[in-house]
CSV table of C-alpha atoms in Angstrom, one decimal:
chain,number,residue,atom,x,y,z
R,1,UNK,CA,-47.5,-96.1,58.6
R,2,UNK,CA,-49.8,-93.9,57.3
R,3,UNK,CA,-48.1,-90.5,59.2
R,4,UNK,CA,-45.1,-91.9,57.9
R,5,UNK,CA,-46.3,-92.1,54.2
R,6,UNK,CA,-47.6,-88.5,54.5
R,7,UNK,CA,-44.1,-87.4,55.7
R,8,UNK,CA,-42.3,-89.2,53.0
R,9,UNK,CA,-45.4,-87.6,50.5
R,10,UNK,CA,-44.3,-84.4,51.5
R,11,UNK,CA,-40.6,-84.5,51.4
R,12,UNK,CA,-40.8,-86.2,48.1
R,13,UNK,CA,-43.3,-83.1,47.0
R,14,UNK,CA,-40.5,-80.4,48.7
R,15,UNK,CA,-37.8,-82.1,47.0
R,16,UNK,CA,-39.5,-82.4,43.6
R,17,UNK,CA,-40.3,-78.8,44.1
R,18,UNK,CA,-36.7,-78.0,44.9
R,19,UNK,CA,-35.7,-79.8,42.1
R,20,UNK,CA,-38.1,-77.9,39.3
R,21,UNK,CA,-37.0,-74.5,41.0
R,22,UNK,CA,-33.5,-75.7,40.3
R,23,UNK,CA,-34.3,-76.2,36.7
R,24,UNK,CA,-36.2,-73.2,36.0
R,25,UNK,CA,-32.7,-71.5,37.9
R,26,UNK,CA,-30.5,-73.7,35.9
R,27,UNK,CA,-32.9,-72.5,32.4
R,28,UNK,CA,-32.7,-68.4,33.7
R,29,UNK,CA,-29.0,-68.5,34.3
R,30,UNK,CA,-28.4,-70.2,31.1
R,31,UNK,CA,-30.5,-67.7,28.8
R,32,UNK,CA,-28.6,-65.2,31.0
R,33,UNK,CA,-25.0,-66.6,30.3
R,34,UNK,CA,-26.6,-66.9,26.4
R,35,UNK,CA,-27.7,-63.4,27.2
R,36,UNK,CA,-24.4,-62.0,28.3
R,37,UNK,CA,-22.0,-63.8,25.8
R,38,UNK,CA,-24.3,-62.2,23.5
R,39,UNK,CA,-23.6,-58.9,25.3
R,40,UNK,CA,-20.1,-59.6,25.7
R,41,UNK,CA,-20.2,-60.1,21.7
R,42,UNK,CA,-21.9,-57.1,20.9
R,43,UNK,CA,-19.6,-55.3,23.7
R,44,UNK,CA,-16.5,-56.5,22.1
R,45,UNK,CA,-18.0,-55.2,18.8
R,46,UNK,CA,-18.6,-52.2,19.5
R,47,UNK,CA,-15.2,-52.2,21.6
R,48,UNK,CA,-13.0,-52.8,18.0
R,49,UNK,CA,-15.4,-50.4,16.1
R,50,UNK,CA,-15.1,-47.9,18.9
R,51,UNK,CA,-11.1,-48.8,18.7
R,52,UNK,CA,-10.9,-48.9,14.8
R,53,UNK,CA,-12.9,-44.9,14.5
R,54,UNK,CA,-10.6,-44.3,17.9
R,55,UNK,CA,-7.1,-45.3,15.4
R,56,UNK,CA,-9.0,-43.2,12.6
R,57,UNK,CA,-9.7,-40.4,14.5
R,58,UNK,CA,-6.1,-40.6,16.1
R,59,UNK,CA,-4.9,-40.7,12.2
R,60,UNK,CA,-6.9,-37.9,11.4
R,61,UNK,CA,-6.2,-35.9,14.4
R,62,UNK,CA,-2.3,-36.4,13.6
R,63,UNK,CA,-3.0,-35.5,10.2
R,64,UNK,CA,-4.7,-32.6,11.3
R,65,UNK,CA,-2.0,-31.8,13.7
R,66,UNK,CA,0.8,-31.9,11.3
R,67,UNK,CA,-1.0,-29.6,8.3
R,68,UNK,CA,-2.0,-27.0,11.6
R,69,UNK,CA,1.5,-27.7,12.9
R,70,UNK,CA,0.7,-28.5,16.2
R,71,UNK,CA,3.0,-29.8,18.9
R,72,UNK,CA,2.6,-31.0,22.3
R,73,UNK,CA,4.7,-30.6,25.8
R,74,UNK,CA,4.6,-29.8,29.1
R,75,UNK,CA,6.0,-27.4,32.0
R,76,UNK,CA,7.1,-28.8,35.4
R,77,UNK,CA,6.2,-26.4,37.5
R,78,UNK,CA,8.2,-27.5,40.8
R,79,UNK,CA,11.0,-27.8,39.0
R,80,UNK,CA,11.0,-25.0,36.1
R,81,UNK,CA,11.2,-27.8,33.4
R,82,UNK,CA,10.1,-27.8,30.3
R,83,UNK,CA,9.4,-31.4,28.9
R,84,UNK,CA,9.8,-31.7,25.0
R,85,UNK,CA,9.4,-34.4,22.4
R,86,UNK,CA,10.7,-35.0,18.5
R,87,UNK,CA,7.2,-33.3,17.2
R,88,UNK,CA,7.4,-30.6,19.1
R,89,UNK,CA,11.0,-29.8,18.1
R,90,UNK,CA,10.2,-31.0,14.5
R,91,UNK,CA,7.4,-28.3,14.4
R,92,UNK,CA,8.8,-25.9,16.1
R,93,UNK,CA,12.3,-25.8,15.1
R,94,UNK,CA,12.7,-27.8,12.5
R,95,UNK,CA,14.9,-29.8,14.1
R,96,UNK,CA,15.2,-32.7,16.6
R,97,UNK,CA,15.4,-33.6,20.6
R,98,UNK,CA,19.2,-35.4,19.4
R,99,UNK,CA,20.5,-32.1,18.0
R,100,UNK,CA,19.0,-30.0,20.6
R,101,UNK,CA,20.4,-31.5,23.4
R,102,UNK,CA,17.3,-33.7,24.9
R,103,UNK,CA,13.7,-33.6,26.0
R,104,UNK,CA,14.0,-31.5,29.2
R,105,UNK,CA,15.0,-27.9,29.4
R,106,UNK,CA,14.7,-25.5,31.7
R,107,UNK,CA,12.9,-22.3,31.2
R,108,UNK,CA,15.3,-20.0,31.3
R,109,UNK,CA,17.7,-22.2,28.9
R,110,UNK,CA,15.1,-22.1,26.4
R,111,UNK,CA,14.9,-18.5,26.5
R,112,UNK,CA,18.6,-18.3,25.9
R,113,UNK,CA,18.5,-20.6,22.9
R,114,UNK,CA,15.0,-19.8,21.3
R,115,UNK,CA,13.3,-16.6,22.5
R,116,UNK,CA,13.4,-13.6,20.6
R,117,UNK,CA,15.2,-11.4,22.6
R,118,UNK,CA,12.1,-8.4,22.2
R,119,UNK,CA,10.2,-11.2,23.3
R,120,UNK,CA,12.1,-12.8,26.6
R,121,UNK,CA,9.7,-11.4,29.5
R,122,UNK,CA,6.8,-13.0,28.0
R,123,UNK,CA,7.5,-17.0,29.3
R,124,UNK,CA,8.7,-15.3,32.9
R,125,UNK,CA,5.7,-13.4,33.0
R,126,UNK,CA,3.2,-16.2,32.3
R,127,UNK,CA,5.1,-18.6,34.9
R,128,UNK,CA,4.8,-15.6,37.5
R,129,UNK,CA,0.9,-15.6,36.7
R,130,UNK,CA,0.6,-19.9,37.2
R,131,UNK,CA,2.4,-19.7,40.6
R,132,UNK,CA,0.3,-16.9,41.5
R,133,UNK,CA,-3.5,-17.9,40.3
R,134,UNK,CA,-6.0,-19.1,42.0
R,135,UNK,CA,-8.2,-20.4,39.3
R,136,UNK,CA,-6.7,-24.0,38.9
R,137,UNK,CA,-8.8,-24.6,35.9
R,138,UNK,CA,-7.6,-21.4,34.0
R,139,UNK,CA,-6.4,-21.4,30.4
R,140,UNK,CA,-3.7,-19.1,28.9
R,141,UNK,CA,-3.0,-17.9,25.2
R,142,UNK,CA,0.4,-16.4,24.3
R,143,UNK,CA,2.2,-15.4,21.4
R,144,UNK,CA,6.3,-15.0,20.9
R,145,UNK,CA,8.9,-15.1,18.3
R,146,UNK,CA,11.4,-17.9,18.1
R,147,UNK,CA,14.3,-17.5,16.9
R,148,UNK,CA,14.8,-20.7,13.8
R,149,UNK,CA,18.5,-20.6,12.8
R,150,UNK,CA,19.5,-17.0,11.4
R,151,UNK,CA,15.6,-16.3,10.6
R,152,UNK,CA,12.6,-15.6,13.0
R,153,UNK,CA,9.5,-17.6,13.7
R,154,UNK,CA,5.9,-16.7,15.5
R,155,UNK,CA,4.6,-19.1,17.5
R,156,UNK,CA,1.3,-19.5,19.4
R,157,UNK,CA,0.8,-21.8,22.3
R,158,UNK,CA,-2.5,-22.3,24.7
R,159,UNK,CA,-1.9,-24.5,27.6
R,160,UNK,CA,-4.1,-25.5,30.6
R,161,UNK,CA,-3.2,-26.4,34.5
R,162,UNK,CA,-3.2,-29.4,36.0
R,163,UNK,CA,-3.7,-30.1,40.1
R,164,UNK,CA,-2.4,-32.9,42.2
R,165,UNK,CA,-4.8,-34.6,44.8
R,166,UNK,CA,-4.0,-31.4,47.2
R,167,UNK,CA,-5.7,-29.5,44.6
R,168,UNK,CA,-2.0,-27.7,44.0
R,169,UNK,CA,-1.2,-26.8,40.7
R,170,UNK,CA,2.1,-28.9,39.7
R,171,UNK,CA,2.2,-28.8,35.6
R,172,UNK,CA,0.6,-27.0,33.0
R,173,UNK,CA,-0.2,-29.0,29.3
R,174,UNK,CA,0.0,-27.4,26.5
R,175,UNK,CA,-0.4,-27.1,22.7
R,176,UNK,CA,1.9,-24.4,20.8
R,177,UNK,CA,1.2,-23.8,16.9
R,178,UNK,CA,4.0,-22.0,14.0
R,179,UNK,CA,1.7,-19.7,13.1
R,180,UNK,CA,4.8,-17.9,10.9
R,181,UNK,CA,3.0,-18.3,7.7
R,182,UNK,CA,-0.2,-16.3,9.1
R,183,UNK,CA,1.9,-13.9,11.1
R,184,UNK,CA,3.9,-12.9,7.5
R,185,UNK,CA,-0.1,-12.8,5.8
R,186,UNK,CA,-1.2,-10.6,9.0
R,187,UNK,CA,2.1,-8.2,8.7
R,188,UNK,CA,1.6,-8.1,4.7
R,189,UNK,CA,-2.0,-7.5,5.4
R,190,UNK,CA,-1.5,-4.9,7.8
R,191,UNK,CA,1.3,-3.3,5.8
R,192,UNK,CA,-1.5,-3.1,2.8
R,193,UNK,CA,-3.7,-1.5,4.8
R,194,UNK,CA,-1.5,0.8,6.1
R,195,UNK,CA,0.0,1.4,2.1
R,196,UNK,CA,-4.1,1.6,1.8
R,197,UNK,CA,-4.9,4.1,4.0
R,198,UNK,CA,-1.8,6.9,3.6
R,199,UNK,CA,-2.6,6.3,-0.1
R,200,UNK,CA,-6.2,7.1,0.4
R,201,UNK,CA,-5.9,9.7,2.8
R,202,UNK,CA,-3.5,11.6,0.6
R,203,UNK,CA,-6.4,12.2,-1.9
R,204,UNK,CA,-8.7,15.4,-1.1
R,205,UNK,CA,-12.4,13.3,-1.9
R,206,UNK,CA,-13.4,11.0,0.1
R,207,UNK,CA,-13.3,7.5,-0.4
R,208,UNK,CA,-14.8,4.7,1.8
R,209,UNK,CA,-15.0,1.1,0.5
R,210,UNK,CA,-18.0,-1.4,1.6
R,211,UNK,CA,-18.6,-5.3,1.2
R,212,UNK,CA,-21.2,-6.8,-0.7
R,213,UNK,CA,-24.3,-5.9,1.7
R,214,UNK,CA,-23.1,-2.3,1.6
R,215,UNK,CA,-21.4,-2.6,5.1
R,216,UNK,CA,-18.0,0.1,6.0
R,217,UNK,CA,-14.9,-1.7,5.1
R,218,UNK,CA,-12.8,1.3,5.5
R,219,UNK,CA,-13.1,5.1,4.6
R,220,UNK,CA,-10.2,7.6,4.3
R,221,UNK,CA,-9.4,10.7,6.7
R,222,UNK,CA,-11.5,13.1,4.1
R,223,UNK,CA,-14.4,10.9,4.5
R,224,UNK,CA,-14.7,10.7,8.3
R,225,UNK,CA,-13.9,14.5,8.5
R,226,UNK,CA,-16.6,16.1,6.5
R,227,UNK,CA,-19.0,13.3,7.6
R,228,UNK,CA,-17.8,14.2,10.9
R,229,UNK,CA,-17.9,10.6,12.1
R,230,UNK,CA,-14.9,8.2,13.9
R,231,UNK,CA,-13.6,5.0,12.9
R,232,UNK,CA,-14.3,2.9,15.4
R,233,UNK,CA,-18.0,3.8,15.4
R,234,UNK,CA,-18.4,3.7,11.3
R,235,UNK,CA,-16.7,0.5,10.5
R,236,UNK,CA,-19.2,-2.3,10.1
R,237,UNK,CA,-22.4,0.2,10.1
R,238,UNK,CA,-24.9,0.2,6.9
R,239,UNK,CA,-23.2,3.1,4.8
R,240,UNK,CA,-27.1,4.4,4.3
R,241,UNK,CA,-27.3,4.8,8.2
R,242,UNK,CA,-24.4,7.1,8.1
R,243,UNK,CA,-24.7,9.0,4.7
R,244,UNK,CA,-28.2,10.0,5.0
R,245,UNK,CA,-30.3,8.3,7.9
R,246,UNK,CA,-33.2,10.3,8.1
R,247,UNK,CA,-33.8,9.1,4.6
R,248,UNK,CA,-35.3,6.5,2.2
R,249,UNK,CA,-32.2,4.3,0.5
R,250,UNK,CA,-34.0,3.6,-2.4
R,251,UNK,CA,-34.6,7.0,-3.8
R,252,UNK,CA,-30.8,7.9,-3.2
R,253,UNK,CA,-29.3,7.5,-6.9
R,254,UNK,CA,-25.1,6.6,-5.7
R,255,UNK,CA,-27.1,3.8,-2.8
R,256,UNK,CA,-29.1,2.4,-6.0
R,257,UNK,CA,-26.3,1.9,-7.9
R,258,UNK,CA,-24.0,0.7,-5.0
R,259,UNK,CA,-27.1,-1.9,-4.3
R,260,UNK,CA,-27.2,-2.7,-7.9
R,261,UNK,CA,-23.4,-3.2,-8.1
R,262,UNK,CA,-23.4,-0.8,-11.1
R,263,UNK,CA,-20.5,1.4,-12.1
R,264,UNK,CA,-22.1,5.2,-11.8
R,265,UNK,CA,-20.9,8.3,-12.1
R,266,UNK,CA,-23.4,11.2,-10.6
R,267,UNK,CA,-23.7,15.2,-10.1
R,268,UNK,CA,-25.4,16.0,-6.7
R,269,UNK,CA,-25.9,19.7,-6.4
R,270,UNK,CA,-25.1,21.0,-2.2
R,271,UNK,CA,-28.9,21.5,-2.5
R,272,UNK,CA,-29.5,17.6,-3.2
R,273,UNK,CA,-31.3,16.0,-0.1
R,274,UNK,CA,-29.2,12.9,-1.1
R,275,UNK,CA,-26.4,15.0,-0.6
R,276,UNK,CA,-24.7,14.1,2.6
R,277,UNK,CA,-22.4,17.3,2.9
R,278,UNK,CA,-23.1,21.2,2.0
R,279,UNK,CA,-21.0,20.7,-0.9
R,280,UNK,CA,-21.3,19.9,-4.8
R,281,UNK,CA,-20.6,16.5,-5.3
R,282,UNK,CA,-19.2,14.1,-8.2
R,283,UNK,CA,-20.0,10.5,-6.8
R,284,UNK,CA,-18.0,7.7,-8.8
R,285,UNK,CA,-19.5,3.9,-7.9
R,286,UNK,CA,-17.0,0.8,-9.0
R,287,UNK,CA,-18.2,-2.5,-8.4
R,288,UNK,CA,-15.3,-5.0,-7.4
R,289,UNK,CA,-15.6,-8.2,-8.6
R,290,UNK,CA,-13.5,-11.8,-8.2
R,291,UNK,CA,-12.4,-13.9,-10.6
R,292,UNK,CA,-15.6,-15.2,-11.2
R,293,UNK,CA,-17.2,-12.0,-11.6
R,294,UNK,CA,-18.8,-12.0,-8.2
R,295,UNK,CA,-19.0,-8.8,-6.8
R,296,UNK,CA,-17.4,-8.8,-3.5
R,297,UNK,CA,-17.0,-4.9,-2.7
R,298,UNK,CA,-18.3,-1.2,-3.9
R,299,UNK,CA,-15.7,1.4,-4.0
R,300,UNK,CA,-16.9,4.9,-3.7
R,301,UNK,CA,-15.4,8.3,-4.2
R,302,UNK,CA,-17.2,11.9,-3.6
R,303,UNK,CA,-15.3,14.6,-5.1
R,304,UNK,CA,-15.5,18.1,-4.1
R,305,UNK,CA,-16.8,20.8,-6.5
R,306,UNK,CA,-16.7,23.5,-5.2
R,307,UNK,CA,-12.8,24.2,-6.3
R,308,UNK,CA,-14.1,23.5,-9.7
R,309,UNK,CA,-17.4,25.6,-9.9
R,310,UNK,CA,-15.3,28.6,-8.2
R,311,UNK,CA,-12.2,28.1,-10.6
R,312,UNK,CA,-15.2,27.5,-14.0
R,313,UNK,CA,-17.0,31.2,-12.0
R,314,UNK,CA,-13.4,32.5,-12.4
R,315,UNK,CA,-12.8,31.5,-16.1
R,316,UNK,CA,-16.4,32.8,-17.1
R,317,UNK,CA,-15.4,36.2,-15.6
R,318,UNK,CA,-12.2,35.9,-17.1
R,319,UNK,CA,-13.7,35.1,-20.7
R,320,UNK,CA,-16.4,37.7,-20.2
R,321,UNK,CA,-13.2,40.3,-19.2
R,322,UNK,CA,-11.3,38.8,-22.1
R,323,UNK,CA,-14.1,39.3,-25.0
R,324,UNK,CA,-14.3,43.4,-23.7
R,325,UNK,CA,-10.2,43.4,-23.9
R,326,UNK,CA,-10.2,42.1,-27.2
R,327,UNK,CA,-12.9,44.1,-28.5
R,328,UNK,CA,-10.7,46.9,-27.4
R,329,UNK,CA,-7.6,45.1,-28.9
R,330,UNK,CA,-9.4,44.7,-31.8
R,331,UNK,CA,-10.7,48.2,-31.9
R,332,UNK,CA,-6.9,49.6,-31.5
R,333,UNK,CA,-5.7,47.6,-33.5
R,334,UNK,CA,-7.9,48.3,-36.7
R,335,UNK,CA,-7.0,52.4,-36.1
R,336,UNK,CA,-3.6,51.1,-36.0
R,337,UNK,CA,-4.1,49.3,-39.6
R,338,UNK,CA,-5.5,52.6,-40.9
R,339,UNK,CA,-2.6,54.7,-39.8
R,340,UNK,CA,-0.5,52.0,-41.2
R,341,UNK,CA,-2.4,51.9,-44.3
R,342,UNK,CA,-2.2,56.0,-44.5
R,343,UNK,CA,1.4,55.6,-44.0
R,344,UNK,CA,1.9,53.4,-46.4
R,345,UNK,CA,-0.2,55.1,-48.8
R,346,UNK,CA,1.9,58.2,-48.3
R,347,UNK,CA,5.1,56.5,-48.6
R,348,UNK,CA,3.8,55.3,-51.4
R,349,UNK,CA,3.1,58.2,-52.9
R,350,UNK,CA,6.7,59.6,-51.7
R,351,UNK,CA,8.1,57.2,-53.5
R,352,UNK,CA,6.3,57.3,-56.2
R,353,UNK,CA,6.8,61.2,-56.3
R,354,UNK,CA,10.7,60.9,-56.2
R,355,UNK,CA,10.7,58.2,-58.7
R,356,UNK,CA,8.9,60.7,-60.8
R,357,UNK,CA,11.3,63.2,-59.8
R,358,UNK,CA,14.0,61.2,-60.7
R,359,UNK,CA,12.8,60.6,-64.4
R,360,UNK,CA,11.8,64.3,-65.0
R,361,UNK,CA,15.3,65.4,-63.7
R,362,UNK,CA,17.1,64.6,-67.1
R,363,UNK,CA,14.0,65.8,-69.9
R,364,UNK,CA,14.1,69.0,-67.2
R,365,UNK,CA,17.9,69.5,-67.8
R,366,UNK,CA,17.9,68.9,-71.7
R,367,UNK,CA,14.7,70.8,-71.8
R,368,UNK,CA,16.7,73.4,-69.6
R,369,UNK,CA,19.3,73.5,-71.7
R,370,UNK,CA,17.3,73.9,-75.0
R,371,UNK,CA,15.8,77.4,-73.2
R,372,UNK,CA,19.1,78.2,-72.6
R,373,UNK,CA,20.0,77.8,-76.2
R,374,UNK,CA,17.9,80.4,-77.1
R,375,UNK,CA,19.3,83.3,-75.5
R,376,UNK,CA,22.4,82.1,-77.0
R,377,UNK,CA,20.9,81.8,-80.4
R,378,UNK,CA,19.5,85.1,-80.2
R,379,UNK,CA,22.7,86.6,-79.2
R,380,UNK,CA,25.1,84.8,-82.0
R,381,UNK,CA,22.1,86.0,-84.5
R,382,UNK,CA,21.5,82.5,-85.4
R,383,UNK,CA,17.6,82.8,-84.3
R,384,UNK,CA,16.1,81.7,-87.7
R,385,UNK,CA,12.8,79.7,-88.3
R,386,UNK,CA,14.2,76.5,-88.8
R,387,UNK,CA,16.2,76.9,-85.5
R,388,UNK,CA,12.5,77.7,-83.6
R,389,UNK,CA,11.1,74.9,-85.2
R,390,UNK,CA,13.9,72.4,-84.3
R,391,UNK,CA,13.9,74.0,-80.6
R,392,UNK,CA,9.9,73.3,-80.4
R,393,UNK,CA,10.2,70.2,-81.9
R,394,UNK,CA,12.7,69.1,-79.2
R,395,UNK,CA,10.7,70.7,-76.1
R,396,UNK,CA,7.6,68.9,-77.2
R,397,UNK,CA,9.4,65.9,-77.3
R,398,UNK,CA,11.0,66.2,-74.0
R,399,UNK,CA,7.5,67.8,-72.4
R,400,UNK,CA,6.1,64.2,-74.2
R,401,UNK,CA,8.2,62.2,-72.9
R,402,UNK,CA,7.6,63.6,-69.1
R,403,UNK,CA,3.8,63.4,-69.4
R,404,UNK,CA,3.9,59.7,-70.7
R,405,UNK,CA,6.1,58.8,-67.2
């Protein structure tokens, strides 16, 4: 009895142990049920927020994707099929899958219908490089004209391979863009420049333009030539590491004011140390500024002197020539006045003389013909003294009247 009391003592004490291990395993897995509906809550949470900023981000992507104009499709490459949808042909060609005759198109077809014809190798020559590369991971960039009704379009596509489980490359994804609207900015931007630089490059000084931190923009032919310096190696430099580098900046006058954004206009004599050339110099500074009168750029022009001080050398010759000729001028010219005045006096006096001439001519004839009445009174015996007194009387009148003219 008492063995058998133990044995019952100790099942009783196995099972009561059981039975409290049971509840504590009961308790555990209940907090961790509570535990994971807690975690299944939070999960679920953060699953609709993560689904809610995925919609938004979706929204915002297609939003995005519409003001970039940005379309999707694909390229079958076993096939040679290009696989469309309504974006893409919305985007692309302003049109839709319904008027265009479907999703699917092969590559050649859409050359037909689409491709510039200047442009036609380009989709051949990018499916030639996919069959052909080894890098299964590589991504391409290429550029064409469409052709959009009777007017042209540019278009820009990137697109990426894609391998099956043989790690054989059976599709490529890609994203094109109309980049028409930046093309057309580019060309005008590039026809500009181009407008800029035969413009510039017809002048004889040299001209170079620099941003804000007095970086090369661009520079005409003049300027590269007599600073001896290329394009390609100028463009982007500090203008003070090309103009003068062995040099301080600050004590240059035309780098002052280009730092100061001042409009200048300078002298700098060949023998100038500023002076980046062997040449006199007129340096003009403009400061370009935007609408907010921010300056954004410093235009700069060196004009050659040396035309000028040769031609001003000339003119000072010629003045100092000119003064000696018309001293001489001058010179003959007043001997001429004298002659001209002695002419003058003379003809004068000429005329002066006939005019007297002319009135002594009759007082001479009746003064004449009183002498002559003399002899005729002497002859006729009628010589008396009243006769002598009327012919002197008569002559004194006349010799009177021809002193008083």
């Amino acid at each position: 009895e008492i063995f058998g009391y133990t044995k019952l003592q100790k099942a009783y004490n196995d099972l009561y142990l059981e039975v409290e291990t049971r509840k504590q395993t009961e308790e555990e897995l209940e907090r961790a049920n509570n535990s994971l509906i807690e975690l299944t809550g939070e999960l679920e949470t953060k699953v609709e927020e993560r689904t809610r900023e995925l919609s938004e981000s979706n929204k915002k992507f297609q939003v995005a994707a519409e003001l970039a104009k940005i379309a999707y499709w694909e390229y079958d490459i076993k096939n040679d099929l290009f696989i469309f949808n309504d974006r893409f042909y919305d985007v692309i060609h302003h049109s839709s899958a319904k008027n265009e005759g479907g999703y699917i198109m092969s590559s050649r077809e859409y050359i037909r219908r689409y491709v510039h014809p200047d442009d036609s190798l380009i989709i051949p020559m990018e499916i030639e490089k996919i069959s052909k590369t080894k890098d299964k991971l590589s991504a391409s960039f290429v550029q064409l004209r469409i052709l959009r009704g009777s007017s042209v379009a540019y278009m820009a596509a990137n697109f990426r391979l894609s391998v099956d489980s043989n790690d054989m490359v059976i599709k490529a994804t890609g994203a094109c863009q109309d980049v028409t609207e930046q093309k057309m900015t580019q060309l005008e931007v590039e026809r500009t420049s181009s407008e800029w630089v035969q413009a510039m490059d017809a002048f004889d000084d040299m001209i170079y333009l620099l941003d804000a931190n007095r970086h090369l923009i661009r520079a005409n032919k003049k300027f590269y030539t007599v600073m001896n310096l290329e394009a390609k190696y100028a463009v982007g430099r500090l203008i003070s590491e090309l103009t003068h580098p062995n040099l301080e900046p600050e004590s240059c006058l035309v780098c002052a004011a280009q730092t100061a954004f001042s409009d200048k206009v300078f002298i700098m004599e060949a023998d100038d140390p500023h002076n980046p050339t062997s040449l006199p110099l007129e340096a003009t500074v403009r400061a370009i500024r935007d609408e907010a009168q921010k300056p954004v750029a410093i235009l700069t022009s060196l004009h050659d002197l040396s035309c000028a001080r040769k031609v001003e050398q000339e003119l000072r010759v010629l003045n100092e020539s000119l003064e000696l000729r018309v001293q001489e001028e001058l010179s003959k010219n007043r001997h001429k006045d004298l002659l001209l005045i002695r002419q003058s006096r003379l003809a004068a006096m000429g005329e002066m003389i006939t005019n007297i001439a002319h009135q002594w001519r009759q007082p001479l004839n009746a003064l004449a013909i009183t002498i002559q009445d003399i002899k005729y009174a002497y002859d006729e015996n009628e010589l008396n003294e009243a006769y002598i007194g009327k012919t002197i009387k008569d002559s004194m009148k006349f010799i009177n009247y021809m002193s008083h003219t």
